Amino acid sequence: MPFVHAALAFLLLAAALPGAAAAAPADAYPRIVERTITEFIRPGYNRLAAEAKAMDAATSALCSEPSKETLSAARGQFADLVDAWSRVELLRFGPVREDNRYERLNFWPDRRSLGLRQVQRIISTKDESAIGADALWDKSVAVQGLGALEFALFGTGADELAEPGAADFRCRYAQSIAARMAATAGDIAADWTKADGFSAVLLQPGDDNPVYRTHGEVVQDLLRAMTEEMQFVRDLKLVAIMGEDARDANPRVAPFRRAGLTVAAIKANVESVLAMFEKGDFISALGEEDAWLSQSLRFEVGQVFQSLGQVEDDFGKALRDEEKRKFLDLVLLSLHGAKESIGDYYAGRTGLAIGFNSFDGD
């Protein structure tokens, strides 16, 4: 692995030299944009909408017939919903940005646990104003998404959901969150299919387009989404939780830690970047001499998976174990390598400038 990183560093340096940029084929960028929308974005949101709808059904079944079986089914469906979300989480533009839909689906990070306290208050006071998908729309974004649903299904006292009558309000609140998420995810999926919607903004750049003048600018933003995701995972989902050393680790703020899905969600995040790069056929904008880039990106993602596999059984415990933390350090190294493959090498070879990253300075 050190050799591969060294080779990549050399190639990145070569790409930075004058005249290193390769001219992209004339039709490469429009095709990349179209493939990214049809092969990655729309299928991703369609699956999210389907899993959220299934979550709505699973919580309805739980509330109608509380039992260990229906609670287990609801918790299993939550894992599928988290996976679906984690594979489109890198898309921080377009319809998901309207009406704070992104935060409504997943309010994270929840700094100082302000959102968690709102969720706990709703459950402890049995606040009927939070019941119903429409009612939740007018509430704080923190009480209507994955974080709120995770606490309802996995937080303190959640096992009572399996006992008839013991947690009626909590169950109705969980079902309300699931219904709200199904409606929100369905709206996003529908908006991506509109002929005059945000897809047209990406597919038809030009002087009359309020956002993009060229397809190259669109590809530039798609690249930025991929590099931002690698940085988001690295800096916020790992480094901020790992702390300076084992004594400084804070596993309690890890995403989806109550459901035991922290590592699974991170894997899906990282895999989504590779999926977007490959399904969008971004490599088609480069020449044959750069064909190795796909293999390099796959290698880095594979290293992330292999290293995370060493800490997956008990992520919280691994954070406080110096030996296990070495695997997390390897994850950080691979995430950095993958980010540079796309953000520096690919962008350098195509002459695209990713520029400002919204997580810089976070």
PDB file of C-alpha atoms in Angstrom, residues 16-201:
ATOM      1  CA  ALA A  16       0.210  19.639 -11.530  1.00  0.00           C
ATOM      2  CA  LEU A  17       2.978  20.342 -14.030  1.00  0.00           C
ATOM      3  CA  PRO A  18       2.284  22.856 -16.840  1.00  0.00           C
ATOM      4  CA  GLY A  19       0.647  21.262 -19.855  1.00  0.00           C
ATOM      5  CA  ALA A  20      -0.441  18.164 -17.890  1.00  0.00           C
ATOM      6  CA  ALA A  21      -4.172  18.700 -18.469  1.00  0.00           C
ATOM      7  CA  ALA A  22      -5.714  16.445 -21.099  1.00  0.00           C
ATOM      8  CA  ALA A  23      -8.457  17.768 -23.383  1.00  0.00           C
ATOM      9  CA  ALA A  24     -11.727  15.960 -22.666  1.00  0.00           C
ATOM     10  CA  PRO A  25     -13.632  14.544 -25.661  1.00  0.00           C
ATOM     11  CA  ALA A  26     -16.241  17.054 -26.854  1.00  0.00           C
ATOM     12  CA  ASP A  27     -19.177  14.850 -25.916  1.00  0.00           C
ATOM     13  CA  ALA A  28     -17.738  13.512 -22.645  1.00  0.00           C
ATOM     14  CA  TYR A  29     -19.167  16.083 -20.222  1.00  0.00           C
ATOM     15  CA  PRO A  30     -22.812  16.067 -21.503  1.00  0.00           C
ATOM     16  CA  ARG A  31     -22.764  12.264 -21.404  1.00  0.00           C
ATOM     17  CA  ILE A  32     -21.308  12.206 -17.893  1.00  0.00           C
ATOM     18  CA  VAL A  33     -24.014  14.566 -16.640  1.00  0.00           C
ATOM     19  CA  GLU A  34     -26.809  12.546 -18.274  1.00  0.00           C
ATOM     20  CA  ARG A  35     -25.468   9.219 -16.991  1.00  0.00           C
ATOM     21  CA  THR A  36     -24.997  10.569 -13.470  1.00  0.00           C
ATOM     22  CA  ILE A  37     -28.636  11.677 -13.374  1.00  0.00           C
ATOM     23  CA  THR A  38     -30.153   8.564 -14.967  1.00  0.00           C
ATOM     24  CA  GLU A  39     -27.840   5.892 -13.566  1.00  0.00           C
ATOM     25  CA  PHE A  40     -27.031   7.236 -10.092  1.00  0.00           C
ATOM     26  CA  ILE A  41     -29.140  10.139  -8.822  1.00  0.00           C
ATOM     27  CA  ARG A  42     -32.646   9.069  -9.875  1.00  0.00           C
ATOM     28  CA  PRO A  43     -32.196   5.375  -8.908  1.00  0.00           C
ATOM     29  CA  GLY A  44     -30.708   6.472  -5.576  1.00  0.00           C
ATOM     30  CA  TYR A  45     -33.620   8.704  -4.645  1.00  0.00           C
ATOM     31  CA  ASN A  46     -36.156   6.191  -5.979  1.00  0.00           C
ATOM     32  CA  ARG A  47     -34.700   3.595  -3.623  1.00  0.00           C
ATOM     33  CA  LEU A  48     -34.711   6.064  -0.712  1.00  0.00           C
ATOM     34  CA  ALA A  49     -38.396   6.801  -1.357  1.00  0.00           C
ATOM     35  CA  ALA A  50     -39.176   3.063  -1.526  1.00  0.00           C
ATOM     36  CA  GLU A  51     -37.305   2.268   1.702  1.00  0.00           C
ATOM     37  CA  ALA A  52     -38.972   5.187   3.508  1.00  0.00           C
ATOM     38  CA  LYS A  53     -42.365   3.922   2.342  1.00  0.00           C
ATOM     39  CA  ALA A  54     -41.465   0.445   3.630  1.00  0.00           C
ATOM     40  CA  MET A  55     -40.417   2.055   6.933  1.00  0.00           C
ATOM     41  CA  ASP A  56     -43.841   3.690   7.148  1.00  0.00           C
ATOM     42  CA  ALA A  57     -45.456   0.266   6.665  1.00  0.00           C
ATOM     43  CA  ALA A  58     -43.131  -1.409   9.197  1.00  0.00           C
ATOM     44  CA  THR A  59     -43.877   1.132  11.936  1.00  0.00           C
ATOM     45  CA  SER A  60     -47.610   0.944  11.188  1.00  0.00           C
ATOM     46  CA  ALA A  61     -47.445  -2.835  11.645  1.00  0.00           C
ATOM     47  CA  LEU A  62     -45.506  -2.378  14.885  1.00  0.00           C
ATOM     48  CA  CYS A  63     -48.098   0.017  16.299  1.00  0.00           C
ATOM     49  CA  SER A  64     -51.010  -2.211  15.219  1.00  0.00           C
ATOM     50  CA  GLU A  65     -49.506  -5.389  16.650  1.00  0.00           C
ATOM     51  CA  PRO A  66     -46.673  -4.671  19.118  1.00  0.00           C
ATOM     52  CA  SER A  67     -44.403  -7.697  19.506  1.00  0.00           C
ATOM     53  CA  LYS A  68     -40.763  -8.687  19.417  1.00  0.00           C
ATOM     54  CA  GLU A  69     -41.248  -9.758  15.815  1.00  0.00           C
ATOM     55  CA  THR A  70     -42.763  -6.492  14.563  1.00  0.00           C
ATOM     56  CA  LEU A  71     -40.198  -4.461  16.529  1.00  0.00           C
ATOM     57  CA  SER A  72     -37.383  -6.518  15.011  1.00  0.00           C
ATOM     58  CA  ALA A  73     -38.860  -6.011  11.539  1.00  0.00           C
ATOM     59  CA  ALA A  74     -39.082  -2.241  12.064  1.00  0.00           C
ATOM     60  CA  ARG A  75     -35.498  -2.102  13.285  1.00  0.00           C
ATOM     61  CA  GLY A  76     -34.367  -4.168  10.297  1.00  0.00           C
ATOM     62  CA  GLN A  77     -36.149  -1.811   7.926  1.00  0.00           C
ATOM     63  CA  PHE A  78     -34.439   1.116   9.646  1.00  0.00           C
ATOM     64  CA  ALA A  79     -31.089  -0.387   8.626  1.00  0.00           C
ATOM     65  CA  ASP A  80     -32.244  -0.539   4.995  1.00  0.00           C
ATOM     66  CA  LEU A  81     -33.445   3.063   5.193  1.00  0.00           C
ATOM     67  CA  VAL A  82     -30.113   4.250   6.612  1.00  0.00           C
ATOM     68  CA  ASP A  83     -28.296   2.418   3.822  1.00  0.00           C
ATOM     69  CA  ALA A  84     -30.462   4.070   1.158  1.00  0.00           C
ATOM     70  CA  TRP A  85     -29.913   7.514   2.683  1.00  0.00           C
ATOM     71  CA  SER A  86     -26.163   6.985   3.065  1.00  0.00           C
ATOM     72  CA  ARG A  87     -25.877   6.297  -0.677  1.00  0.00           C
ATOM     73  CA  VAL A  88     -27.411   9.674  -1.656  1.00  0.00           C
ATOM     74  CA  GLU A  89     -26.108  11.697   1.282  1.00  0.00           C
ATOM     75  CA  LEU A  90     -23.348  13.128  -0.923  1.00  0.00           C
ATOM     76  CA  LEU A  91     -25.966  14.894  -3.089  1.00  0.00           C
ATOM     77  CA  ARG A  92     -26.174  18.236  -1.316  1.00  0.00           C
ATOM     78  CA  PHE A  93     -27.728  20.125  -4.236  1.00  0.00           C
ATOM     79  CA  GLY A  94     -30.947  20.244  -6.224  1.00  0.00           C
ATOM     80  CA  PRO A  95     -34.419  19.297  -4.900  1.00  0.00           C
ATOM     81  CA  VAL A  96     -33.049  18.005  -1.596  1.00  0.00           C
ATOM     82  CA  ARG A  97     -32.096  21.593  -0.753  1.00  0.00           C
ATOM     83  CA  GLU A  98     -35.658  22.934  -1.110  1.00  0.00           C
ATOM     84  CA  ASP A  99     -37.493  23.596   2.172  1.00  0.00           C
ATOM     85  CA  ASN A 100     -34.589  22.125   4.171  1.00  0.00           C
ATOM     86  CA  ARG A 101     -35.450  18.628   2.937  1.00  0.00           C
ATOM     87  CA  TYR A 102     -31.860  17.457   3.473  1.00  0.00           C
ATOM     88  CA  GLU A 103     -31.949  18.342   7.175  1.00  0.00           C
ATOM     89  CA  ARG A 104     -35.520  17.065   7.512  1.00  0.00           C
ATOM     90  CA  LEU A 105     -34.307  13.633   6.369  1.00  0.00           C
ATOM     91  CA  ASN A 106     -31.174  13.607   8.514  1.00  0.00           C
ATOM     92  CA  PHE A 107     -30.283  16.307  11.020  1.00  0.00           C
ATOM     93  CA  TRP A 108     -26.630  15.539  11.717  1.00  0.00           C
ATOM     94  CA  PRO A 109     -24.274  16.402  13.308  1.00  0.00           C
ATOM     95  CA  ASP A 110     -26.434  17.274  16.290  1.00  0.00           C
ATOM     96  CA  ARG A 111     -24.011  19.517  18.097  1.00  0.00           C
ATOM     97  CA  ARG A 112     -24.633  19.713  21.851  1.00  0.00           C
ATOM     98  CA  SER A 113     -27.522  17.195  21.429  1.00  0.00           C
ATOM     99  CA  LEU A 114     -30.079  19.983  20.977  1.00  0.00           C
ATOM    100  CA  GLY A 115     -32.120  17.907  18.530  1.00  0.00           C
ATOM    101  CA  LEU A 116     -31.987  14.831  20.752  1.00  0.00           C
ATOM    102  CA  ARG A 117     -33.369  16.783  23.684  1.00  0.00           C
ATOM    103  CA  GLN A 118     -36.309  17.951  21.545  1.00  0.00           C
ATOM    104  CA  VAL A 119     -37.079  14.342  20.578  1.00  0.00           C
ATOM    105  CA  GLN A 120     -36.860  13.168  24.197  1.00  0.00           C
ATOM    106  CA  ARG A 121     -39.171  15.998  25.266  1.00  0.00           C
ATOM    107  CA  ILE A 122     -41.796  15.044  22.671  1.00  0.00           C
ATOM    108  CA  ILE A 123     -41.773  11.439  23.899  1.00  0.00           C
ATOM    109  CA  SER A 124     -41.699  12.225  27.630  1.00  0.00           C
ATOM    110  CA  THR A 125     -44.516  14.806  27.422  1.00  0.00           C
ATOM    111  CA  LYS A 126     -46.477  12.792  24.841  1.00  0.00           C
ATOM    112  CA  ASP A 127     -46.781  15.904  22.704  1.00  0.00           C
ATOM    113  CA  GLU A 128     -49.741  15.151  20.419  1.00  0.00           C
ATOM    114  CA  SER A 129     -48.855  18.122  18.203  1.00  0.00           C
ATOM    115  CA  ALA A 130     -45.981  15.984  16.833  1.00  0.00           C
ATOM    116  CA  ILE A 131     -48.284  13.194  15.636  1.00  0.00           C
ATOM    117  CA  GLY A 132     -48.896  12.980  11.904  1.00  0.00           C
ATOM    118  CA  ALA A 133     -46.714  13.554   8.848  1.00  0.00           C
ATOM    119  CA  ASP A 134     -48.273  16.949   8.114  1.00  0.00           C
ATOM    120  CA  ALA A 135     -47.900  18.111  11.723  1.00  0.00           C
ATOM    121  CA  LEU A 136     -44.211  17.172  11.770  1.00  0.00           C
ATOM    122  CA  TRP A 137     -43.526  19.350   8.725  1.00  0.00           C
ATOM    123  CA  ASP A 138     -44.113  22.419  10.902  1.00  0.00           C
ATOM    124  CA  LYS A 139     -41.835  21.146  13.654  1.00  0.00           C
ATOM    125  CA  SER A 140     -38.070  21.464  13.996  1.00  0.00           C
ATOM    126  CA  VAL A 141     -36.110  19.538  11.343  1.00  0.00           C
ATOM    127  CA  ALA A 142     -34.388  17.727  14.221  1.00  0.00           C
ATOM    128  CA  VAL A 143     -37.545  15.833  15.257  1.00  0.00           C
ATOM    129  CA  GLN A 144     -38.651  14.458  11.863  1.00  0.00           C
ATOM    130  CA  GLY A 145     -35.708  12.523  10.344  1.00  0.00           C
ATOM    131  CA  LEU A 146     -33.425   9.545  10.803  1.00  0.00           C
ATOM    132  CA  GLY A 147     -31.927  10.724  14.109  1.00  0.00           C
ATOM    133  CA  ALA A 148     -35.364  11.109  15.697  1.00  0.00           C
ATOM    134  CA  LEU A 149     -36.546   7.770  14.303  1.00  0.00           C
ATOM    135  CA  GLU A 150     -33.401   6.042  15.538  1.00  0.00           C
ATOM    136  CA  PHE A 151     -34.004   7.241  19.094  1.00  0.00           C
ATOM    137  CA  ALA A 152     -37.674   6.236  18.922  1.00  0.00           C
ATOM    138  CA  LEU A 153     -36.769   2.692  17.797  1.00  0.00           C
ATOM    139  CA  PHE A 154     -33.441   2.125  19.600  1.00  0.00           C
ATOM    140  CA  GLY A 155     -33.117   4.731  22.388  1.00  0.00           C
ATOM    141  CA  THR A 156     -33.708   4.341  26.106  1.00  0.00           C
ATOM    142  CA  GLY A 157     -37.078   2.690  26.704  1.00  0.00           C
ATOM    143  CA  ALA A 158     -37.518   1.585  23.077  1.00  0.00           C
ATOM    144  CA  ASP A 159     -37.800  -2.109  23.987  1.00  0.00           C
ATOM    145  CA  GLU A 160     -41.243  -1.296  25.425  1.00  0.00           C
ATOM    146  CA  LEU A 161     -42.411  -0.894  21.820  1.00  0.00           C
ATOM    147  CA  ALA A 162     -42.715  -4.693  21.741  1.00  0.00           C
ATOM    148  CA  GLU A 163     -45.198  -4.716  24.649  1.00  0.00           C
ATOM    149  CA  PRO A 164     -48.870  -4.035  23.810  1.00  0.00           C
ATOM    150  CA  GLY A 165     -49.983  -0.667  25.187  1.00  0.00           C
ATOM    151  CA  ALA A 166     -46.681   0.095  26.895  1.00  0.00           C
ATOM    152  CA  ALA A 167     -45.385   2.653  24.389  1.00  0.00           C
ATOM    153  CA  ASP A 168     -48.381   3.691  22.323  1.00  0.00           C
ATOM    154  CA  PHE A 169     -47.400   7.355  21.957  1.00  0.00           C
ATOM    155  CA  ARG A 170     -43.769   6.540  21.180  1.00  0.00           C
ATOM    156  CA  CYS A 171     -44.879   4.140  18.454  1.00  0.00           C
ATOM    157  CA  ARG A 172     -47.287   6.657  16.905  1.00  0.00           C
ATOM    158  CA  TYR A 173     -44.500   9.229  16.914  1.00  0.00           C
ATOM    159  CA  ALA A 174     -42.127   6.777  15.181  1.00  0.00           C
ATOM    160  CA  GLN A 175     -44.817   6.031  12.600  1.00  0.00           C
ATOM    161  CA  SER A 176     -45.341   9.768  12.068  1.00  0.00           C
ATOM    162  CA  ILE A 177     -41.621  10.271  11.434  1.00  0.00           C
ATOM    163  CA  ALA A 178     -41.569   7.391   8.957  1.00  0.00           C
ATOM    164  CA  ALA A 179     -44.600   8.812   7.135  1.00  0.00           C
ATOM    165  CA  ARG A 180     -42.998  12.271   7.047  1.00  0.00           C
ATOM    166  CA  MET A 181     -39.783  10.816   5.619  1.00  0.00           C
ATOM    167  CA  ALA A 182     -41.708   8.828   3.001  1.00  0.00           C
ATOM    168  CA  ALA A 183     -43.480  11.985   1.847  1.00  0.00           C
ATOM    169  CA  THR A 184     -40.276  14.054   1.782  1.00  0.00           C
ATOM    170  CA  ALA A 185     -38.228  11.400  -0.031  1.00  0.00           C
ATOM    171  CA  GLY A 186     -41.067  10.816  -2.493  1.00  0.00           C
ATOM    172  CA  ASP A 187     -41.212  14.534  -3.300  1.00  0.00           C
ATOM    173  CA  ILE A 188     -37.464  14.647  -3.968  1.00  0.00           C
ATOM    174  CA  ALA A 189     -37.585  11.584  -6.235  1.00  0.00           C
ATOM    175  CA  ALA A 190     -40.515  13.067  -8.173  1.00  0.00           C
ATOM    176  CA  ASP A 191     -38.775  16.428  -8.578  1.00  0.00           C
ATOM    177  CA  TRP A 192     -35.743  14.769 -10.191  1.00  0.00           C
ATOM    178  CA  THR A 193     -37.978  13.341 -12.932  1.00  0.00           C
ATOM    179  CA  LYS A 194     -39.668  16.640 -13.876  1.00  0.00           C
ATOM    180  CA  ALA A 195     -38.842  17.706 -17.438  1.00  0.00           C
ATOM    181  CA  ASP A 196     -38.454  21.327 -16.372  1.00  0.00           C
ATOM    182  CA  GLY A 197     -36.947  20.560 -12.961  1.00  0.00           C
ATOM    183  CA  PHE A 198     -33.383  20.573 -11.676  1.00  0.00           C
ATOM    184  CA  SER A 199     -32.392  17.839 -14.140  1.00  0.00           C
ATOM    185  CA  ALA A 200     -32.922  20.388 -16.933  1.00  0.00           C
ATOM    186  CA  VAL A 201     -30.694  22.858 -15.095  1.00  0.00           C
TER     187      VAL A 201
END
